[in-house]
Coordinates of C-alpha atoms in Angstrom, one line a residue:
Chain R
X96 CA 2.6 13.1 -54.2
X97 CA -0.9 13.4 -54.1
X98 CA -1.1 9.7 -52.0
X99 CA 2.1 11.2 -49.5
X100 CA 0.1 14.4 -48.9
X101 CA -3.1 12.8 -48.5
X102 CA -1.8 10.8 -45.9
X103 CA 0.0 12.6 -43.9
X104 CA -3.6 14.9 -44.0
X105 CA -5.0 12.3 -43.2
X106 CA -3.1 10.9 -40.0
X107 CA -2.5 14.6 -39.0
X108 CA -6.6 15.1 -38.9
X109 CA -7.1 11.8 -36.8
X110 CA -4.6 13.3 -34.0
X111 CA -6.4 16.7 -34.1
X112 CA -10.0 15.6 -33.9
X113 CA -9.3 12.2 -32.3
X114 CA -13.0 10.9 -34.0
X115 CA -14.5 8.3 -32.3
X116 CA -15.5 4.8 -34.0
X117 CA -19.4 4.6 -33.4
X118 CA -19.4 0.7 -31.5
X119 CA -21.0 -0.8 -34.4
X120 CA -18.1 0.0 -37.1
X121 CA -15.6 -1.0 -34.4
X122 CA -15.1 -4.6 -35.9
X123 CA -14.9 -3.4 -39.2
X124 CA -12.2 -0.8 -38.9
X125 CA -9.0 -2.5 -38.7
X126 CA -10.4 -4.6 -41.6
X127 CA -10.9 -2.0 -44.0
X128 CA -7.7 -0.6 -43.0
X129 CA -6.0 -3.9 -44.0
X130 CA -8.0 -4.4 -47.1
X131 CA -7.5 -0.6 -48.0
X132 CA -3.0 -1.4 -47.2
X133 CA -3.6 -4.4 -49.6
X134 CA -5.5 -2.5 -52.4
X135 CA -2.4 0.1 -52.1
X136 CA 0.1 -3.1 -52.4
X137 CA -1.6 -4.2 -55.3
X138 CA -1.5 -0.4 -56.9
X139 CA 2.3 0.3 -56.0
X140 CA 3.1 -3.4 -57.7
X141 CA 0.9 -2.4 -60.7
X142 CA 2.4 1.0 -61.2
X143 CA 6.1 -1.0 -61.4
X144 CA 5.1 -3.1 -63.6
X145 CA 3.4 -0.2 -65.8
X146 CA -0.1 -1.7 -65.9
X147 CA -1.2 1.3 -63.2
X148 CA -4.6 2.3 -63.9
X149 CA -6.5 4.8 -62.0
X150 CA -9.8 3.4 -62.2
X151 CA -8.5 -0.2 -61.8
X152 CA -7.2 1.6 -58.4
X153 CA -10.5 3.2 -57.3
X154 CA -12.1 0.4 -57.9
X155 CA -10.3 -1.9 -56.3
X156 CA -9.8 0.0 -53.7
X157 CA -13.5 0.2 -52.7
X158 CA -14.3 -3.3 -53.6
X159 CA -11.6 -4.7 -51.4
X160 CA -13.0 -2.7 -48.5
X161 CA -16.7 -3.3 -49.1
X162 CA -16.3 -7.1 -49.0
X163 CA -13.7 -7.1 -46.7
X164 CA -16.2 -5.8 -44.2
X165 CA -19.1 -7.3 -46.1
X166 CA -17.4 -10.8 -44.7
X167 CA -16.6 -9.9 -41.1
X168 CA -20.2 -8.2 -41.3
X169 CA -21.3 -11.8 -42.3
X170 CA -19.1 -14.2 -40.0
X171 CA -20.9 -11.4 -37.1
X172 CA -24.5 -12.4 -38.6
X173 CA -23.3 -16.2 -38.6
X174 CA -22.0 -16.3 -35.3
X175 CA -18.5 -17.0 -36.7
X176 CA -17.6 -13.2 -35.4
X177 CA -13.9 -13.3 -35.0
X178 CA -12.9 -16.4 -37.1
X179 CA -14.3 -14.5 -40.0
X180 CA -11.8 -11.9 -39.3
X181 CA -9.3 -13.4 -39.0
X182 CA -9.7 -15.3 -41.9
X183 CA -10.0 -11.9 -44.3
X184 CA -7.0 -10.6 -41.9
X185 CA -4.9 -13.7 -43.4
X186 CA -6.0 -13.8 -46.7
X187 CA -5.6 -9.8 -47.3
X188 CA -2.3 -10.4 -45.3
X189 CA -1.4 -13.5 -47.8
X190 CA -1.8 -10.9 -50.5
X191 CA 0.3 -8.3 -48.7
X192 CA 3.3 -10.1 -49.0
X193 CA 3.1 -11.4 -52.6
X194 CA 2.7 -8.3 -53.5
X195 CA 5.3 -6.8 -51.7
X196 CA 7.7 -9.8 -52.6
X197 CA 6.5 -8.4 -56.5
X198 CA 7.1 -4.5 -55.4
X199 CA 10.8 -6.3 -53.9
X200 CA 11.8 -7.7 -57.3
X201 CA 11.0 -5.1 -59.6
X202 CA 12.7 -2.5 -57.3
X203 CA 15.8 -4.9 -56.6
X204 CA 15.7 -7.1 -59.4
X205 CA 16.0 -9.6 -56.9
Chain A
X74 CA -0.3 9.0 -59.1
X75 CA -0.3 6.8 -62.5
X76 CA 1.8 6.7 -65.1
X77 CA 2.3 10.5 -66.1
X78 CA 1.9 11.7 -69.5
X79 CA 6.1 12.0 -70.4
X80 CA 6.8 9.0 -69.3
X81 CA 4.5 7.2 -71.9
X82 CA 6.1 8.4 -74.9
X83 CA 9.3 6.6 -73.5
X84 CA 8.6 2.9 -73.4
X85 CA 11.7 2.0 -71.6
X86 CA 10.5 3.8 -68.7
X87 CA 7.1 2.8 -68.0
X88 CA 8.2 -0.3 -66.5
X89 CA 9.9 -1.1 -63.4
X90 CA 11.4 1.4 -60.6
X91 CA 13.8 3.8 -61.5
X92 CA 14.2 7.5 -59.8
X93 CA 13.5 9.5 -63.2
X94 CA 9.9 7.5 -63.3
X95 CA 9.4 8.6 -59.8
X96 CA 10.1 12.1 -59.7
X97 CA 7.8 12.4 -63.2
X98 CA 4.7 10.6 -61.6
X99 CA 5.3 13.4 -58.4
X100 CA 5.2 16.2 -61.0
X101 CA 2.6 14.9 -62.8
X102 CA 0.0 17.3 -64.4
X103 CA -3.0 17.2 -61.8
X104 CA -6.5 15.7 -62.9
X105 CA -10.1 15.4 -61.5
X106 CA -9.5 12.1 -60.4
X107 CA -6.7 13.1 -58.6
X108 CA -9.2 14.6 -55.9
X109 CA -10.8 11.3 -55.3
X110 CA -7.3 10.0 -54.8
X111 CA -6.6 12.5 -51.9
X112 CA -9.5 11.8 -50.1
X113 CA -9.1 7.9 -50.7
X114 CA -5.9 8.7 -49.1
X115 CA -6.8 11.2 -46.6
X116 CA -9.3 8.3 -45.2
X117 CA -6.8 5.6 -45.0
X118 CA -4.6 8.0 -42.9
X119 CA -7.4 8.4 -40.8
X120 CA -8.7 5.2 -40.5
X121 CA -5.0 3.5 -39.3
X122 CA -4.5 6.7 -36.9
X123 CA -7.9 6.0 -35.5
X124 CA -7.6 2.7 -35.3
X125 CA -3.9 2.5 -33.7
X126 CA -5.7 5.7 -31.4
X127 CA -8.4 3.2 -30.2
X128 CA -6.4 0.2 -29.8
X129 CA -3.7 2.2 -27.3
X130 CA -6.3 3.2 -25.6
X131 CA -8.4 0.5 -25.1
X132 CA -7.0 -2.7 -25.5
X133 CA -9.7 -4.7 -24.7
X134 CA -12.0 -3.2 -27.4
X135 CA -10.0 -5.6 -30.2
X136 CA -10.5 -8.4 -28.4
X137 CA -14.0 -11.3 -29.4
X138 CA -16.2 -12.1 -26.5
X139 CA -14.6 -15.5 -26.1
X140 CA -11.3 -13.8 -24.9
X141 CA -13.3 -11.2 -22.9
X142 CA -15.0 -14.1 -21.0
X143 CA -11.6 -15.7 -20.6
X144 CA -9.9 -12.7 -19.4
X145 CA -13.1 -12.5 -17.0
X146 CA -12.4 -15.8 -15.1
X147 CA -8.8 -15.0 -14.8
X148 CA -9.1 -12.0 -13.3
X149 CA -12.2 -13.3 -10.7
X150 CA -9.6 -16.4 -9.7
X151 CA -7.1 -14.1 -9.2
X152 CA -9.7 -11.9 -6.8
X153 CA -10.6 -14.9 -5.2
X154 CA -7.2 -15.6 -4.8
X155 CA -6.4 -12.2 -3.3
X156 CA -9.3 -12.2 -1.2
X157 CA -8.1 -15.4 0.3
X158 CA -4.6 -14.2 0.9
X159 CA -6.4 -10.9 2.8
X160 CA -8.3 -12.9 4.8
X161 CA -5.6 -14.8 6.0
X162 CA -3.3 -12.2 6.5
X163 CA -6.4 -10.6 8.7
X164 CA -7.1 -13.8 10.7
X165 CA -3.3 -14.1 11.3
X166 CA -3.2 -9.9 12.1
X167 CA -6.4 -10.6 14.7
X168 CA -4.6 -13.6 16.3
X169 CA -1.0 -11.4 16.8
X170 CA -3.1 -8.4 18.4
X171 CA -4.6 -10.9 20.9
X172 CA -1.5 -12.4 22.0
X173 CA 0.0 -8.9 22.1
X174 CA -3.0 -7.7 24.5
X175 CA -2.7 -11.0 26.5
X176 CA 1.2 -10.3 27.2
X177 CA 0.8 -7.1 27.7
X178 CA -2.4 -7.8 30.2
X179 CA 0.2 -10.0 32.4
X180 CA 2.7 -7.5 32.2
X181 CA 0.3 -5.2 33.6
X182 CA -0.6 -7.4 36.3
X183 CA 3.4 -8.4 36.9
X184 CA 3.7 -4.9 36.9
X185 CA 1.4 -4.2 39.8
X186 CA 1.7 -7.6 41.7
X187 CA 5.6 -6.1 41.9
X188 CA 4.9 -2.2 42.5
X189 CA 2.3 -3.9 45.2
X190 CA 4.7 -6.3 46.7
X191 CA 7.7 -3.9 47.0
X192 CA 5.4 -1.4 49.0
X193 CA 4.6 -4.0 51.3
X194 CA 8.3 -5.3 51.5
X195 CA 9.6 -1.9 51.9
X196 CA 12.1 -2.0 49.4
X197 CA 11.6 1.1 47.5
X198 CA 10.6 4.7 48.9
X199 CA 6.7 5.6 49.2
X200 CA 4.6 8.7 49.1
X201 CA 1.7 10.1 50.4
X202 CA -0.7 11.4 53.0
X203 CA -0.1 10.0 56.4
X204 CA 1.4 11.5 59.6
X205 CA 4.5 12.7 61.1
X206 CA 4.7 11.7 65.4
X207 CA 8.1 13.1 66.6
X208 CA 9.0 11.9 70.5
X209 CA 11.9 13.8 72.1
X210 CA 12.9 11.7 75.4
X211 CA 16.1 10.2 77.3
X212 CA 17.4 7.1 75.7
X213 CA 17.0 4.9 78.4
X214 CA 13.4 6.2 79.7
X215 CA 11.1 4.2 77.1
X216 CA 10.8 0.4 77.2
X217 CA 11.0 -1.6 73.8
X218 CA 7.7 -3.0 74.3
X219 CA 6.2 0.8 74.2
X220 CA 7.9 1.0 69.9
X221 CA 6.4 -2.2 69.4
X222 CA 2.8 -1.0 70.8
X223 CA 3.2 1.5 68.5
X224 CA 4.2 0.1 65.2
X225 CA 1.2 -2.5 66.0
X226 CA -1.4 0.3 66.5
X227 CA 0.4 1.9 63.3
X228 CA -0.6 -0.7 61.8
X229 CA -4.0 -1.9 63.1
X230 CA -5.3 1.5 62.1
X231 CA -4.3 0.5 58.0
X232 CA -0.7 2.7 57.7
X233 CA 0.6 1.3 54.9
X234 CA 4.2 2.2 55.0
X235 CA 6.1 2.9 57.9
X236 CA 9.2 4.1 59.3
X237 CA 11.2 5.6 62.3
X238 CA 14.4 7.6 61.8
X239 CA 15.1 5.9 58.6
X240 CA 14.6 2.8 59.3
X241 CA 11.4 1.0 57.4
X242 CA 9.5 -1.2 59.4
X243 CA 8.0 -3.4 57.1
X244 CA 6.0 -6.8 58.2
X245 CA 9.7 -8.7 59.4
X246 CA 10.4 -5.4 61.5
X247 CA 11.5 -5.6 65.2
X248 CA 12.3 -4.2 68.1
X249 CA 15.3 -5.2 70.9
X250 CA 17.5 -3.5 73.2
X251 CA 21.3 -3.5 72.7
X252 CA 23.3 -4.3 75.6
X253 CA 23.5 -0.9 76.5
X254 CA 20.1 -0.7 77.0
X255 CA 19.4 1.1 73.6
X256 CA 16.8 0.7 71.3
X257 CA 17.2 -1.1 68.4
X258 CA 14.5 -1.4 65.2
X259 CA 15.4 -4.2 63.0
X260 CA 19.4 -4.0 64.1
X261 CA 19.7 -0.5 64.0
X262 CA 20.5 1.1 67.3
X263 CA 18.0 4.2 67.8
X264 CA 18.2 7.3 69.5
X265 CA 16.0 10.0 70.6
X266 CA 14.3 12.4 69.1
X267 CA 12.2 9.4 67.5
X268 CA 10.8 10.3 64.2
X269 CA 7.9 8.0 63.0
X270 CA 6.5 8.1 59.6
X271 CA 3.2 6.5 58.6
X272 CA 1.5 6.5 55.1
X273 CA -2.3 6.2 55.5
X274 CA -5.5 7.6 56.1
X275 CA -3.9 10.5 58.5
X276 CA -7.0 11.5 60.7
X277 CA -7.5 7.2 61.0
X278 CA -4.3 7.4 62.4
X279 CA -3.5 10.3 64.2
X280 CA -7.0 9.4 66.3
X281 CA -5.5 5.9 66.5
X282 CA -2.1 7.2 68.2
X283 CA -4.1 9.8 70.5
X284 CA -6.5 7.4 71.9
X285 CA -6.9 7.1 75.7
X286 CA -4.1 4.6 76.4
X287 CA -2.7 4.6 73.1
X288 CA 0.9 5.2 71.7
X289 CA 0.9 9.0 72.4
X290 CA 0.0 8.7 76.2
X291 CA 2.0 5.9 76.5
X292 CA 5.3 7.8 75.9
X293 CA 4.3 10.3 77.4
X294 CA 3.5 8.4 80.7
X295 CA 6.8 8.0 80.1
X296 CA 8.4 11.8 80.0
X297 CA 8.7 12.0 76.5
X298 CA 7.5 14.9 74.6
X299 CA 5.6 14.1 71.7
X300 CA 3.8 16.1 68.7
X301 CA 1.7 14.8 65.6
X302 CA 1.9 16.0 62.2
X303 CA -0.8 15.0 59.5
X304 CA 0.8 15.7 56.3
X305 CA -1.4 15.4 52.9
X306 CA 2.4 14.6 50.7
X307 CA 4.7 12.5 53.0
X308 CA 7.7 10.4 52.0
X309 CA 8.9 7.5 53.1
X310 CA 12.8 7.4 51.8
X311 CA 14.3 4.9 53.9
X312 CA 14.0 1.2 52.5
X313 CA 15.0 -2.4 53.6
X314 CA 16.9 -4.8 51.4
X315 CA 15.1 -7.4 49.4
X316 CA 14.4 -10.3 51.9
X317 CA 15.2 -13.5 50.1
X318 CA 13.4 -16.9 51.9
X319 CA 15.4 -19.5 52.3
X320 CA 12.8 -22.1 53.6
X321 CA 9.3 -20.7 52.3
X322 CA 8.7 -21.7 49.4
X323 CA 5.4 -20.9 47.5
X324 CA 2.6 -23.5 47.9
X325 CA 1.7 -25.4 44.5
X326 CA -2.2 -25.7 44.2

């Protein structure tokens, strides 16, 4: 409940105020967005399997991000700008689906 | 979120999805950490909003340099491409203008060659300043050669059109005598009063016709009674048919 209202505060707020990315976080963004989607994968899997742990969550949750953009932050510094992106993009995207294909089979036992 | 605290004393249901686990973890007893869960939450709804807000409106911002400079050189060969096309379409809009001012230039000048030529021919009706000589006589007093001083003088002294009792004299006008003895202009018998018409400079030719010896003392050396008339708006209505040569042919330089 608290994730559902959360959200919906949270999507609600960025239509009211419509903030504005500063140009240097612009690359990082959809990143952390990604790597935040697959730290809430991860949690939703781990909660159906009933090893859900809030700080395993938080923690997760923040170190997914921080290295997510830690790496495109890197490829930029390298040169490797975009490819470093999309490389964390796949891999975080990899993880997406094995976690939902988990999430799948313990809802639908199939 | 987490596995609430009812649920853990029942082992069967801390595993796996079922709506009984669901609604428990909703009604779950609230705790501190909870907080940092709503604004975890609150900033991943903000973050996708944001970034799905930016991405409408900009498209290009997502994209690396590479596909910027790519995009770049498409869009200046397709602005070449345009320009080329405008430029063409202007040279071809330049040449259409001149060759619609050249025909219209020679319909102009067709125009006038033919207003000019008719005039001359005496084929349509005229206007303007010129005089008015009326001669009241006997038919058989005047002598053709007196209407053919006339019309020459008429015409020496630059009248443009003329005419006498509707019939235009233009430059294949004559004048005979029928066998009664009657005047005829250009095959049409005449008969007094005589009513020339003359478009030109009117005072050129009024003096022209009222000169010692002229046309004006001629007929009336001959009895006839004769009066002039300058007129600044005279018209001419009678007209000849078109005159079609049938040996003349125009000279090819």
């Amino acid at each position: 409940m608290i994730a559902a209202i959360g959200l919906i505060l949270g999507v609600v707020a960025g239509l009211i105020f419509e903030p504005v990315i500063p140009l240097g976080l612009q690359p990082f963004l959809p990143v952390a967005v990604v790597a935040a989607l697959d730290a809430l994968f991860g949690a939703f899997r781990a909660w159906l399997e009933g090893v859900f742990s809030d700080r395993v969550f938080i923690a997760s949750f923040f170190w997914n991000v921080l290295i997510a953009c830690f790496l495109v932050f890197l490829g930029v510094q390298l040169g490797v700008g975009g490819a470093m992106t999309t490389a964390v993009i796949v891999v975080l995207g990899i993880r997406i689906f094995s976690n939902s294909a988990s999430i799948r089979r313990l809802i639908f036992k199939a | 979120m987490g596995p609430s605290t009812p649920s853990r004393h029942h082992s069967h249901e801390r595993r796996g999805f079922s709506p009984q686990r669901f609604i428990n973890s909703f009604v779950s007893r609230p705790r501190p950490l909870h907080i940092l869960l709503l604004a975890m939450f609150l900033l991943i709804g903000l973050a996708i909003t944001t970034t799905v807000r930016t991405q409408a409106a900009d498209p290009l911002a997502g994209l690396n340099e590479d596909q910027l400079v790519a995009l770049l050189g498409d869009l200046e060969q397709r602005e070449d491409a345009l320009r080329n096309e405008r430029s063409a379409l202007q040279g071809q809009l330049t040449e259409l203008k001149e060759a619609a001012d050249a025909s219209q230039a020679a319909r102009d000048a067709v125009a006038l060659a033919t207003s000019q030529a008719e005039v001359a021919a005496g084929t349509v009706p005229v206007e303007g300043p010129g005089i008015i000589m009326r001669v009241s006589a006997q038919q058989e007093m005047i002598p053709v050669s007196v209407f053919v001083t006339t019309l020459a003088e008429l015409r020496n002294a630059g009248a443009e059109s003329i005419s006498i009792n509707d019939v235009r004299l233009n430059a294949r006008a004559w004048f005979g005598t029928d066998s009664q003895g009657g005047i005829v202009a250009s095959g049409a018998p005449l008969s007094p009063p005589y009513e020339w018409r003359a478009i030109g400079d009117g005072s050129t030719l009024s003096v022209a016709l009222e000169i010692r010896g002229g046309a004006v003392s001629q007929f009336k050396a001959y009895g006839a009674m004769v009066t002039t008339e300058v007129s600044n708006l005279l018209q001419i209505k009678a007209v000849t048919e078109p005159f079609e040569p049938v040996w003349a042919k125009p000279a090819i330089d």
